[in-house]
Amino acid sequence: MLLGNERKWTDYFTFCTDHKVIGIQYLVTAFFFYLIGGALATAMRTELATPAPDVVTPDVYNGLLTLHGTVMLFLWIVPAGAGLANYLIPLMIGARDMAFPRLNAIAFWMIPPSGILLISSFFYEPPQAGWTSYPPLSLTTGMLGEGIWILSVLLGGTASILGGLNFLVTILKMRVPSMPLTKMPLFCWAMIATSLLILISTPVLAGALILLAFDLIAGTAFFNPTGGGNPVVYQHMFWFYSHPAVYIFVLPLFGAISEVVSVHARKPIFGYRAIAYSSIVISFLGLIVWAHHMFTSGTPPWLRMFFMITTMVIAVPTGIKVFGWVATLWRGKIAFTSAMLFALGFISLFLIGGISGVMLAAVPFDIHVHDTYFVVAHFHYVLFGASVFGIFMAVYHWFPKMTGRMMNEFWGKVHFALSFIGMNLTFMPMHELGLRGMNRRIALYDPQFTDLNVIATIGAYVMAVSTIPFLINAVWSWRYGEKAPANPWRALTLEWQTLSPPHIENFEELPELITGPYDYGLGYTAERDPEELYAHAVPAPAS
């Protein structure tokens, strides 16, 4: 007999400790902030459609710029990854909940006040120093707005640390006994690497922000050069977190894409161990590349060489993952579902962002294009092209498990087409803008850059419109969509071996793992009743 299969809608607005409720709370909250961050970006691109600052004042533009970056990074991508991990990890490892359910709920409930604080600052004194908040600029642009920005990021960072600790303990201690590390879904491997990065690097950012707050409020001079402080030390502390943060954003989606590609191509993942271990290697290397953001900050030449080499080396484990995904697709029975289309978009866009990342690792090229739109194009191909496409991929793939309903595939493909066109139309021209010398973070620019900026603005509008079919599709499908079977994709990982949506304690009896998570085409079948699969799956006779 199943254990309590019903959740009330009010549970999603309360301090609930069920990891599935918290996962959906994270995802819905993150998407709400994605809409706000997107609206801020659309306003910025509208301003940049013409060379003159004729839509908003430069001060308002600075506020839009700061809030857009902060919202998208700390209130959209990070919470969305945490939402996926919260929902999936206990189900994937056969556990009934996270290791620390109350801590899990506390971590989520730090996100809404963090976001509300940040957004509300726009209406009285928006922070204007950008998402990096470099001193001395951040110490001179308004104490109230900057103070709120620091508090908001500290709240989000604390939530991130609590979540990372919970993921790590849950994965290492709560797997079913029949699941060794080498048969664990790759999403869980990615979350181990992500959690290690969070636990090591986030406290350093917190320390930098607390010292910055002292400079701002108490008049100390840790980073304030007028009092003898050193602003470059802040840059070191900031980037020690903020470069690994790229992998904190992307690694969970690396894990998710490994699940999606294998299922929708009906093939075993190519190079399971290489992909799993490469996550750990990325996590380690991610901690020793931060100073490539500071090649123009007076970094000595010998140190530039060290960070140039480590930054280039990190392309190796990342390339191993991409190779593994492409090899998995090779000669697979690919189903071009919405999830698979977003996965293919993820791979292609991340590849472009990765190549431009290797270019920026080279000291001479980085100095040439530093603080130009080439950098903007690079990190948006990584952070929007990979992360956002990865999040949508995951939503289309696991929506049936979360809601018990299928999403509409036609509108999913419309969403993908508009997103892919809009993304490339917006950010591809920025490579050329950067190479021709257009600075970023400005509302006023030379008229020679107008044509490319108009194209980028049109692309931003297309991306804004692309959100509409997704929003309608998600709401309509959740309410009226076709009912989903327990395992609509015939997947082999444990989350598909229980009801859709799962009952409160996930499994009536903890499942026993017999097959590997990606053993497609090896004689195992996912056609049976999900509750019988792991008890009765048998290997095919040897040919």
Coordinates of C-alpha atoms in Angstrom, one line a residue:
M1 CA 0.0 0.0 0.0
L2 CA 1.4 3.4 -1.0
L3 CA 2.1 5.9 1.7
G4 CA -0.1 9.1 1.3
N5 CA -0.1 10.0 -2.4
E6 CA -1.7 13.4 -2.2
R7 CA -0.2 16.9 -1.7
K8 CA -2.4 19.9 -1.2
W9 CA -1.6 23.0 -3.3
T10 CA -1.2 24.9 -0.1
D11 CA 1.9 22.8 0.7
Y12 CA 3.8 24.6 -2.0
F13 CA 3.4 27.9 0.0
T14 CA 4.4 26.5 3.4
F15 CA 7.5 25.3 5.3
C16 CA 7.2 21.8 3.9
T17 CA 10.1 19.4 4.3
D18 CA 9.3 17.1 1.4
H19 CA 12.2 17.3 -1.0
K20 CA 9.8 17.2 -4.0
V21 CA 7.8 20.1 -2.8
I22 CA 11.0 22.1 -2.1
G23 CA 12.3 21.2 -5.5
I24 CA 9.2 22.6 -7.2
Q25 CA 9.3 25.6 -4.9
Y26 CA 12.8 26.3 -6.1
L27 CA 12.0 25.8 -9.7
V28 CA 8.9 28.0 -9.7
T29 CA 10.6 30.8 -7.7
A30 CA 13.6 30.6 -10.0
F31 CA 11.4 30.9 -13.1
F32 CA 9.6 33.9 -11.6
F33 CA 13.0 35.7 -11.2
Y34 CA 14.0 34.5 -14.7
L35 CA 11.0 36.5 -16.0
I36 CA 12.1 39.6 -14.0
G37 CA 15.8 39.2 -15.1
G38 CA 14.6 38.8 -18.7
A39 CA 12.5 41.9 -18.5
L40 CA 15.5 43.9 -17.2
A41 CA 17.6 42.6 -20.1
T42 CA 14.9 43.5 -22.6
A43 CA 14.9 47.1 -21.2
M44 CA 18.7 47.2 -21.5
R45 CA 18.6 46.0 -25.1
T46 CA 15.9 48.6 -25.9
E47 CA 18.2 51.3 -24.6
L48 CA 21.1 49.9 -26.7
A49 CA 19.1 49.9 -29.9
T50 CA 20.3 53.4 -30.5
P51 CA 23.7 55.0 -29.7
A52 CA 22.4 57.7 -27.4
P53 CA 21.1 57.1 -23.9
D54 CA 17.5 58.1 -24.9
V55 CA 15.3 55.5 -23.2
V56 CA 16.6 55.5 -19.6
T57 CA 19.2 57.6 -17.8
P58 CA 22.8 56.3 -17.4
D59 CA 22.1 55.8 -13.7
V60 CA 19.0 53.7 -14.3
Y61 CA 20.9 51.8 -17.0
N62 CA 23.6 51.0 -14.4
G63 CA 20.9 49.8 -12.0
L64 CA 19.3 47.6 -14.8
L65 CA 22.7 46.1 -15.6
T66 CA 23.5 45.3 -11.9
L67 CA 20.1 43.8 -11.1
H68 CA 20.0 41.8 -14.4
G69 CA 23.3 40.1 -13.7
T70 CA 22.6 39.4 -10.1
V71 CA 19.1 38.1 -10.7
M72 CA 20.1 35.8 -13.5
L73 CA 23.0 34.3 -11.7
F74 CA 22.0 34.1 -8.1
L75 CA 18.2 34.0 -8.4
W76 CA 17.6 32.0 -11.6
I77 CA 20.4 29.6 -12.5
V78 CA 21.6 28.6 -9.0
P79 CA 18.1 28.1 -7.6
A80 CA 16.9 26.3 -10.7
G81 CA 19.9 23.8 -10.4
A82 CA 19.1 23.4 -6.7
G83 CA 15.5 22.8 -7.5
L84 CA 16.4 20.0 -9.9
A85 CA 18.8 18.5 -7.4
N86 CA 16.3 18.6 -4.6
Y87 CA 13.6 16.9 -6.7
L88 CA 15.8 14.3 -8.3
I89 CA 18.6 13.2 -6.0
P90 CA 16.6 11.2 -3.4
L91 CA 14.5 9.6 -6.2
M92 CA 17.6 8.7 -8.2
I93 CA 19.4 7.0 -5.3
G94 CA 16.3 5.3 -3.9
A95 CA 16.0 7.4 -0.7
R96 CA 12.9 8.7 0.9
D97 CA 14.1 12.3 1.4
M98 CA 17.2 14.5 1.8
A99 CA 19.5 13.9 4.7
F100 CA 18.5 17.1 6.5
P101 CA 14.9 17.9 5.5
R102 CA 14.5 20.9 7.8
L103 CA 17.8 22.4 6.7
N104 CA 16.6 21.9 3.1
A105 CA 13.5 23.9 3.7
I106 CA 15.4 26.7 5.6
A107 CA 17.8 27.0 2.6
F108 CA 14.9 27.5 0.2
W109 CA 13.1 30.1 2.3
M110 CA 16.2 32.3 2.2
I111 CA 15.8 32.7 -1.6
P112 CA 12.5 34.7 -1.7
P113 CA 13.6 37.4 0.8
S114 CA 16.9 37.6 -1.0
G115 CA 15.2 38.3 -4.3
I116 CA 12.5 40.6 -2.9
L117 CA 15.2 42.7 -1.2
L118 CA 17.2 43.0 -4.3
I119 CA 14.3 43.9 -6.7
S120 CA 12.8 46.3 -4.2
S121 CA 16.1 48.3 -4.2
F122 CA 15.4 49.3 -7.8
F123 CA 12.5 51.5 -6.7
Y124 CA 14.5 53.7 -4.2
E125 CA 18.3 53.3 -4.8
P126 CA 19.4 50.5 -7.2
P127 CA 22.9 49.2 -6.8
Q128 CA 25.0 50.5 -9.7
A129 CA 28.4 48.8 -9.5
G130 CA 27.6 45.7 -11.6
W131 CA 27.3 42.1 -10.4
T132 CA 31.0 42.1 -9.6
S133 CA 30.6 45.1 -7.2
Y134 CA 34.3 46.1 -7.5
P135 CA 35.6 48.7 -5.0
P136 CA 36.2 51.6 -5.1
L137 CA 33.2 52.0 -7.5
S138 CA 30.9 50.1 -5.2
L139 CA 31.9 52.3 -2.3
T140 CA 30.9 55.5 -4.1
T141 CA 27.6 54.7 -5.8
G142 CA 25.2 54.7 -2.9
M143 CA 25.4 53.1 0.5
L144 CA 21.8 51.9 0.7
G145 CA 21.6 50.1 -2.7
E146 CA 25.0 48.5 -2.3
G147 CA 24.2 47.4 1.2
I148 CA 21.1 45.7 0.1
W149 CA 22.9 44.1 -2.8
I150 CA 25.5 42.6 -0.3
L151 CA 22.8 41.4 2.1
S152 CA 20.8 39.8 -0.8
V153 CA 23.9 37.9 -2.2
L154 CA 24.9 36.8 1.4
L155 CA 21.4 35.3 1.9
G156 CA 21.6 33.5 -1.4
G157 CA 25.2 32.3 -0.7
T158 CA 24.1 30.9 2.7
A159 CA 21.3 29.0 1.1
S160 CA 23.7 27.6 -1.4
I161 CA 26.1 26.4 1.3
L162 CA 23.3 24.7 3.2
G163 CA 22.0 23.1 0.0
G164 CA 25.5 21.9 -1.0
L165 CA 26.1 20.2 2.3
N166 CA 22.7 18.5 2.2
F167 CA 23.3 17.2 -1.4
L168 CA 26.7 15.8 -0.5
V169 CA 25.6 14.0 2.6
T170 CA 22.5 12.6 0.9
I171 CA 24.3 11.2 -2.1
L172 CA 27.2 9.7 -0.1
K173 CA 25.1 8.3 2.8
M174 CA 21.6 7.5 1.6
R175 CA 22.0 5.5 -1.6
V176 CA 20.2 2.1 -1.7
P177 CA 22.8 -0.6 -0.6
S178 CA 22.7 -2.1 -4.1
M179 CA 23.9 1.2 -5.7
P180 CA 27.7 1.6 -5.7
L181 CA 29.2 4.9 -6.8
T182 CA 30.1 3.4 -10.2
K183 CA 26.4 2.7 -10.9
M184 CA 25.1 6.0 -9.7
P185 CA 23.4 8.3 -12.2
L186 CA 25.8 10.9 -13.7
F187 CA 23.5 13.7 -12.4
C188 CA 24.5 12.6 -8.9
W189 CA 28.2 12.6 -9.8
A190 CA 27.8 16.2 -11.1
M191 CA 26.1 17.2 -7.9
I192 CA 29.0 15.8 -5.8
A193 CA 31.4 18.0 -7.8
T194 CA 29.1 21.0 -7.5
S195 CA 28.6 20.6 -3.8
L196 CA 32.4 20.4 -3.2
L197 CA 32.8 23.6 -5.2
I198 CA 30.1 25.4 -3.3
L199 CA 31.5 24.4 0.1
I200 CA 35.0 25.5 -0.7
S201 CA 34.5 28.6 -2.7
T202 CA 31.3 30.3 -1.4
P203 CA 32.6 31.1 2.1
V204 CA 35.4 33.1 0.4
L205 CA 32.9 35.3 -1.4
A206 CA 30.9 35.7 1.8
G207 CA 34.1 36.9 3.5
A208 CA 34.8 39.4 0.7
L209 CA 31.3 40.8 0.9
I210 CA 31.4 41.1 4.7
L211 CA 34.6 43.0 4.5
L212 CA 33.2 45.2 1.7
A213 CA 30.2 45.9 4.0
F214 CA 32.5 47.0 6.8
D215 CA 34.2 49.4 4.3
L216 CA 30.8 50.7 3.2
I217 CA 29.1 51.1 6.5
A218 CA 31.8 51.3 9.2
G219 CA 34.4 53.2 7.2
T220 CA 37.1 50.5 7.4
A221 CA 39.7 50.3 4.6
F222 CA 40.1 46.6 3.7
F223 CA 39.5 47.4 0.0
N224 CA 39.2 51.2 0.0
P225 CA 42.4 52.7 -1.6
T226 CA 41.8 56.1 0.0
G227 CA 42.3 54.5 3.4
G228 CA 45.2 52.3 2.4
G229 CA 43.1 49.3 1.4
N230 CA 43.7 47.2 -1.7
P231 CA 40.8 46.7 -4.1
V232 CA 42.7 44.0 -6.1
V233 CA 42.5 41.8 -3.0
Y234 CA 38.7 42.0 -3.4
Q235 CA 39.0 40.9 -7.0
H236 CA 41.1 37.9 -6.0
M237 CA 38.5 36.9 -3.3
F238 CA 35.5 37.6 -5.6
W239 CA 36.8 35.6 -8.6
F240 CA 38.0 32.7 -6.3
Y241 CA 34.2 32.1 -6.0
S242 CA 32.9 33.6 -9.1
H243 CA 34.9 31.6 -11.6
P244 CA 34.1 28.3 -10.0
A245 CA 30.5 29.7 -9.9
V246 CA 30.4 29.1 -13.6
Y247 CA 30.8 25.4 -12.9
I248 CA 28.4 25.6 -10.0
F249 CA 25.9 26.9 -12.5
V250 CA 26.7 24.4 -15.3
L251 CA 27.8 21.2 -13.6
P252 CA 24.2 20.2 -12.5
L253 CA 23.1 20.6 -16.1
F254 CA 26.1 18.6 -17.4
G255 CA 24.7 15.8 -15.2
A256 CA 21.2 16.4 -16.5
I257 CA 22.2 16.3 -20.2
S258 CA 24.0 12.9 -19.6
E259 CA 20.6 11.5 -18.5
V260 CA 18.6 13.1 -21.3
V261 CA 21.0 12.2 -24.2
S262 CA 21.2 8.6 -23.2
V263 CA 17.4 8.1 -22.7
H264 CA 16.3 9.9 -25.9
A265 CA 19.0 8.2 -28.1
R266 CA 18.3 4.8 -26.5
K267 CA 22.0 4.1 -26.1
P268 CA 24.3 3.5 -23.1
I269 CA 26.2 6.6 -22.2
F270 CA 29.6 6.6 -23.8
G271 CA 32.5 6.8 -21.3
Y272 CA 30.5 6.6 -18.1
R273 CA 33.5 6.7 -15.8
A274 CA 35.3 9.4 -17.9
I275 CA 32.3 11.6 -17.7
A276 CA 31.8 11.0 -14.0
Y277 CA 35.5 11.6 -13.0
S278 CA 35.7 14.6 -15.3
S279 CA 33.2 16.3 -13.1
I280 CA 35.5 16.0 -10.1
V281 CA 38.5 17.1 -12.2
I282 CA 36.5 20.2 -13.3
S283 CA 35.7 20.9 -9.7
F284 CA 39.4 20.8 -8.7
L285 CA 40.7 22.8 -11.7
G286 CA 37.9 25.3 -11.3
L287 CA 39.5 26.4 -8.1
I288 CA 42.8 27.4 -9.7
V289 CA 41.8 29.5 -12.7
W290 CA 40.3 32.6 -11.0
A291 CA 43.0 35.1 -11.9
H292 CA 42.4 34.8 -15.7
H293 CA 39.8 37.4 -15.0
M294 CA 42.5 39.7 -13.8
F295 CA 45.1 39.7 -16.6
T296 CA 44.7 43.5 -16.8
S297 CA 44.8 44.1 -13.0
G298 CA 48.5 44.3 -12.6
T299 CA 49.0 40.5 -12.5
P300 CA 52.7 39.6 -12.9
P301 CA 53.6 38.0 -16.2
W302 CA 54.8 34.7 -14.6
L303 CA 51.4 34.4 -12.8
R304 CA 49.5 35.2 -16.0
M305 CA 51.3 32.2 -17.6
F306 CA 50.2 29.9 -14.8
F307 CA 46.6 30.9 -14.9
M308 CA 46.6 30.9 -18.8
I309 CA 47.7 27.2 -18.7
T310 CA 45.3 26.1 -16.0
T311 CA 42.4 27.8 -17.8
M312 CA 43.3 26.1 -21.0
V313 CA 43.7 22.7 -19.3
I314 CA 40.2 22.8 -17.9
A315 CA 39.0 22.5 -21.5
V316 CA 40.2 18.8 -21.4
P317 CA 37.7 17.4 -18.9
T318 CA 35.0 19.6 -20.4
G319 CA 35.9 18.2 -23.9
I320 CA 35.7 14.7 -22.5
K321 CA 32.1 15.3 -21.6
V322 CA 31.1 16.8 -24.9
F323 CA 32.9 13.9 -26.7
G324 CA 31.0 11.4 -24.5
W325 CA 27.6 13.0 -25.4
V326 CA 28.3 13.2 -29.1
A327 CA 29.5 9.6 -29.1
T328 CA 26.4 8.6 -27.3
L329 CA 24.3 10.2 -30.0
W330 CA 26.3 8.5 -32.8
R331 CA 24.1 5.9 -34.5
G332 CA 21.6 6.2 -31.7
K333 CA 17.8 5.9 -32.2
I334 CA 17.3 9.6 -31.6
A335 CA 13.9 10.8 -30.6
F336 CA 13.7 14.5 -31.4
T337 CA 11.6 15.4 -28.4
S338 CA 11.6 18.9 -27.0
A339 CA 14.0 17.7 -24.3
M340 CA 16.4 16.3 -26.9
L341 CA 16.2 19.4 -29.0
F342 CA 17.2 21.6 -26.0
A343 CA 20.0 19.1 -25.3
L344 CA 21.3 19.4 -28.8
G345 CA 21.0 23.2 -28.5
F346 CA 22.9 23.0 -25.2
I347 CA 25.8 21.1 -26.7
S348 CA 26.2 23.3 -29.8
L349 CA 25.9 26.6 -27.8
F350 CA 28.2 25.4 -25.0
L351 CA 30.7 24.4 -27.7
I352 CA 30.8 27.9 -29.1
G353 CA 31.1 29.4 -25.6
G354 CA 33.8 26.9 -24.8
I355 CA 35.9 27.8 -27.8
S356 CA 35.7 31.5 -27.2
G357 CA 36.6 30.7 -23.5
V358 CA 39.8 29.0 -24.7
M359 CA 40.5 32.1 -26.8
L360 CA 40.0 34.4 -23.7
A361 CA 42.4 32.2 -21.7
A362 CA 45.2 33.3 -24.0
V363 CA 46.8 36.4 -22.3
P364 CA 47.4 38.5 -25.5
F365 CA 43.9 38.0 -26.8
D366 CA 42.3 38.5 -23.4
I367 CA 44.1 41.9 -23.0
H368 CA 42.9 42.9 -26.5
V369 CA 39.2 42.2 -25.9
H370 CA 39.1 42.8 -22.1
D371 CA 35.8 44.5 -21.0
T372 CA 34.4 44.5 -24.6
Y373 CA 31.3 42.8 -25.9
F374 CA 33.4 39.8 -27.0
V375 CA 33.4 38.8 -23.3
V376 CA 29.7 39.4 -23.0
A377 CA 29.1 37.1 -26.0
H378 CA 31.3 34.4 -24.5
F379 CA 29.7 34.2 -21.1
H380 CA 26.2 34.4 -22.5
Y381 CA 26.9 31.5 -24.8
V382 CA 28.0 29.6 -21.7
L383 CA 25.5 30.9 -19.1
F384 CA 22.4 31.5 -21.3
G385 CA 23.1 29.1 -24.1
A386 CA 24.2 26.2 -21.9
S387 CA 22.5 26.8 -18.6
V388 CA 19.2 28.1 -19.7
F389 CA 18.8 25.6 -22.5
G390 CA 19.9 22.9 -20.0
I391 CA 17.2 24.0 -17.5
F392 CA 14.5 24.0 -20.1
M393 CA 15.8 20.6 -21.3
A394 CA 15.4 19.2 -17.8
V395 CA 12.0 20.7 -17.3
Y396 CA 10.7 19.0 -20.6
H397 CA 12.3 15.7 -19.6
W398 CA 11.2 15.5 -15.9
F399 CA 7.9 17.4 -16.2
P400 CA 5.9 14.1 -16.5
K401 CA 7.5 12.8 -13.3
M402 CA 6.8 16.0 -11.4
T403 CA 3.2 16.6 -12.4
G404 CA 1.9 13.3 -13.8
R405 CA 1.2 15.1 -17.1
M406 CA 2.9 15.3 -20.5
M407 CA 3.9 18.7 -21.9
N408 CA 2.7 19.5 -25.4
E409 CA 5.5 18.6 -27.8
F410 CA 4.4 21.0 -30.6
W411 CA 4.6 24.1 -28.4
G412 CA 7.8 22.7 -26.9
K413 CA 9.4 22.7 -30.3
V414 CA 8.1 26.2 -31.0
H415 CA 9.7 27.3 -27.7
F416 CA 13.0 25.7 -28.8
A417 CA 13.0 27.2 -32.3
L418 CA 12.3 30.8 -31.0
S419 CA 14.9 30.4 -28.2
F420 CA 17.6 29.1 -30.5
I421 CA 17.1 31.8 -33.1
G422 CA 16.7 34.6 -30.5
M423 CA 19.8 33.4 -28.6
N424 CA 22.1 33.4 -31.7
L425 CA 20.6 36.6 -33.1
T426 CA 21.3 38.4 -29.8
F427 CA 24.8 37.2 -28.9
M428 CA 26.5 36.2 -32.1
P429 CA 26.9 39.8 -33.3
M430 CA 28.5 40.7 -29.9
H431 CA 31.6 38.8 -30.9
E432 CA 32.1 41.2 -33.8
L433 CA 31.2 44.2 -31.6
G434 CA 33.9 43.2 -29.1
L435 CA 36.5 42.6 -31.8
R436 CA 35.8 46.0 -33.2
G437 CA 36.2 47.6 -29.7
M438 CA 32.8 48.3 -28.3
N439 CA 33.0 48.5 -24.5
R440 CA 30.5 46.7 -22.3
R441 CA 28.6 48.2 -19.4
I442 CA 27.7 51.4 -21.2
A443 CA 24.5 53.0 -22.4
L444 CA 26.2 55.4 -24.8
Y445 CA 28.3 54.0 -27.7
D446 CA 29.8 55.1 -31.1
P447 CA 27.2 55.2 -33.9
Q448 CA 29.4 52.8 -36.0
F449 CA 28.1 49.9 -33.8
T450 CA 24.4 50.7 -34.4
D451 CA 23.6 48.0 -37.0
L452 CA 24.9 45.1 -34.9
N453 CA 23.2 46.4 -31.8
V454 CA 19.9 46.6 -33.6
I455 CA 20.2 43.0 -34.7
A456 CA 21.0 42.0 -31.1
T457 CA 18.0 43.9 -29.8
I458 CA 15.7 42.2 -32.3
G459 CA 17.2 38.9 -31.0
A460 CA 16.4 39.9 -27.4
Y461 CA 12.8 40.5 -28.4
V462 CA 12.6 37.1 -30.0
M463 CA 13.9 35.5 -26.9
A464 CA 11.4 37.4 -24.8
V465 CA 8.6 36.2 -27.0
S466 CA 9.9 32.6 -26.8
T467 CA 9.0 32.5 -23.1
I468 CA 5.3 32.8 -23.9
P469 CA 4.7 29.4 -25.5
F470 CA 6.7 27.8 -22.6
L471 CA 4.7 29.5 -19.9
I472 CA 1.4 28.7 -21.5
N473 CA 2.4 25.1 -22.3
A474 CA 3.6 24.5 -18.7
V475 CA 0.5 25.9 -17.0
W476 CA -1.9 24.3 -19.5
S477 CA -0.2 20.9 -19.4
W478 CA 0.0 20.9 -15.6
R479 CA -3.7 21.4 -15.5
Y480 CA -5.1 19.6 -18.6
G481 CA -2.2 17.8 -20.3
E482 CA -2.3 14.1 -21.3
K483 CA -1.8 11.9 -18.3
A484 CA 1.7 10.6 -18.1
P485 CA 2.6 7.0 -17.3
A486 CA 5.1 6.3 -14.6
N487 CA 7.9 5.9 -17.2
P488 CA 7.0 7.7 -20.4
W489 CA 10.6 7.7 -21.8
R490 CA 11.3 4.1 -20.8
A491 CA 14.3 5.2 -18.8
L492 CA 16.3 3.0 -16.4
T493 CA 17.2 5.3 -13.6
L494 CA 15.3 4.9 -10.3
E495 CA 13.2 8.0 -10.4
W496 CA 11.2 6.5 -13.2
Q497 CA 10.5 3.3 -11.2
T498 CA 7.8 4.9 -9.0
L499 CA 4.6 6.7 -9.7
S500 CA 4.2 10.0 -11.6
P501 CA 4.1 12.1 -9.5
P502 CA 5.8 10.1 -6.8
H503 CA 3.9 9.5 -3.5
I504 CA 5.1 11.4 -0.4
E505 CA 7.8 8.9 0.6
N506 CA 8.9 8.2 -3.0
F507 CA 8.9 4.3 -2.8
E508 CA 6.6 1.9 -1.0
E509 CA 9.7 -0.3 -0.6
L510 CA 13.2 0.8 -1.3
P511 CA 14.1 -0.5 -4.7
E512 CA 16.9 -2.9 -5.5
L513 CA 19.2 -2.0 -8.3
I514 CA 19.9 -4.7 -10.8
T515 CA 20.6 -2.9 -14.0
G516 CA 22.9 0.0 -14.6
P517 CA 21.3 3.4 -15.2
Y518 CA 22.2 3.5 -18.9
D519 CA 22.1 -0.1 -20.0
Y520 CA 19.9 0.6 -23.1
G521 CA 20.1 -2.1 -25.7
L522 CA 21.7 -4.6 -23.4
G523 CA 18.7 -6.8 -22.8
Y524 CA 17.0 -4.9 -20.0
T525 CA 13.5 -3.5 -20.6
A526 CA 11.7 -0.6 -19.1
E527 CA 8.4 -1.6 -20.6
R528 CA 7.1 -3.4 -17.5
D529 CA 5.3 -2.1 -14.5
P530 CA 7.8 0.3 -12.9
E531 CA 7.3 -1.4 -9.5
E532 CA 8.3 -4.7 -11.0
L533 CA 11.2 -3.6 -13.2
Y534 CA 14.0 -3.7 -10.7
A535 CA 12.7 -6.9 -9.1
H536 CA 12.5 -8.8 -12.4
A537 CA 14.7 -7.3 -15.0
V538 CA 17.0 -9.9 -16.5
P539 CA 19.9 -9.7 -18.9
A540 CA 19.5 -10.8 -22.5
P541 CA 21.0 -14.2 -23.5
A542 CA 24.6 -13.9 -24.7
S543 CA 24.6 -13.7 -28.5

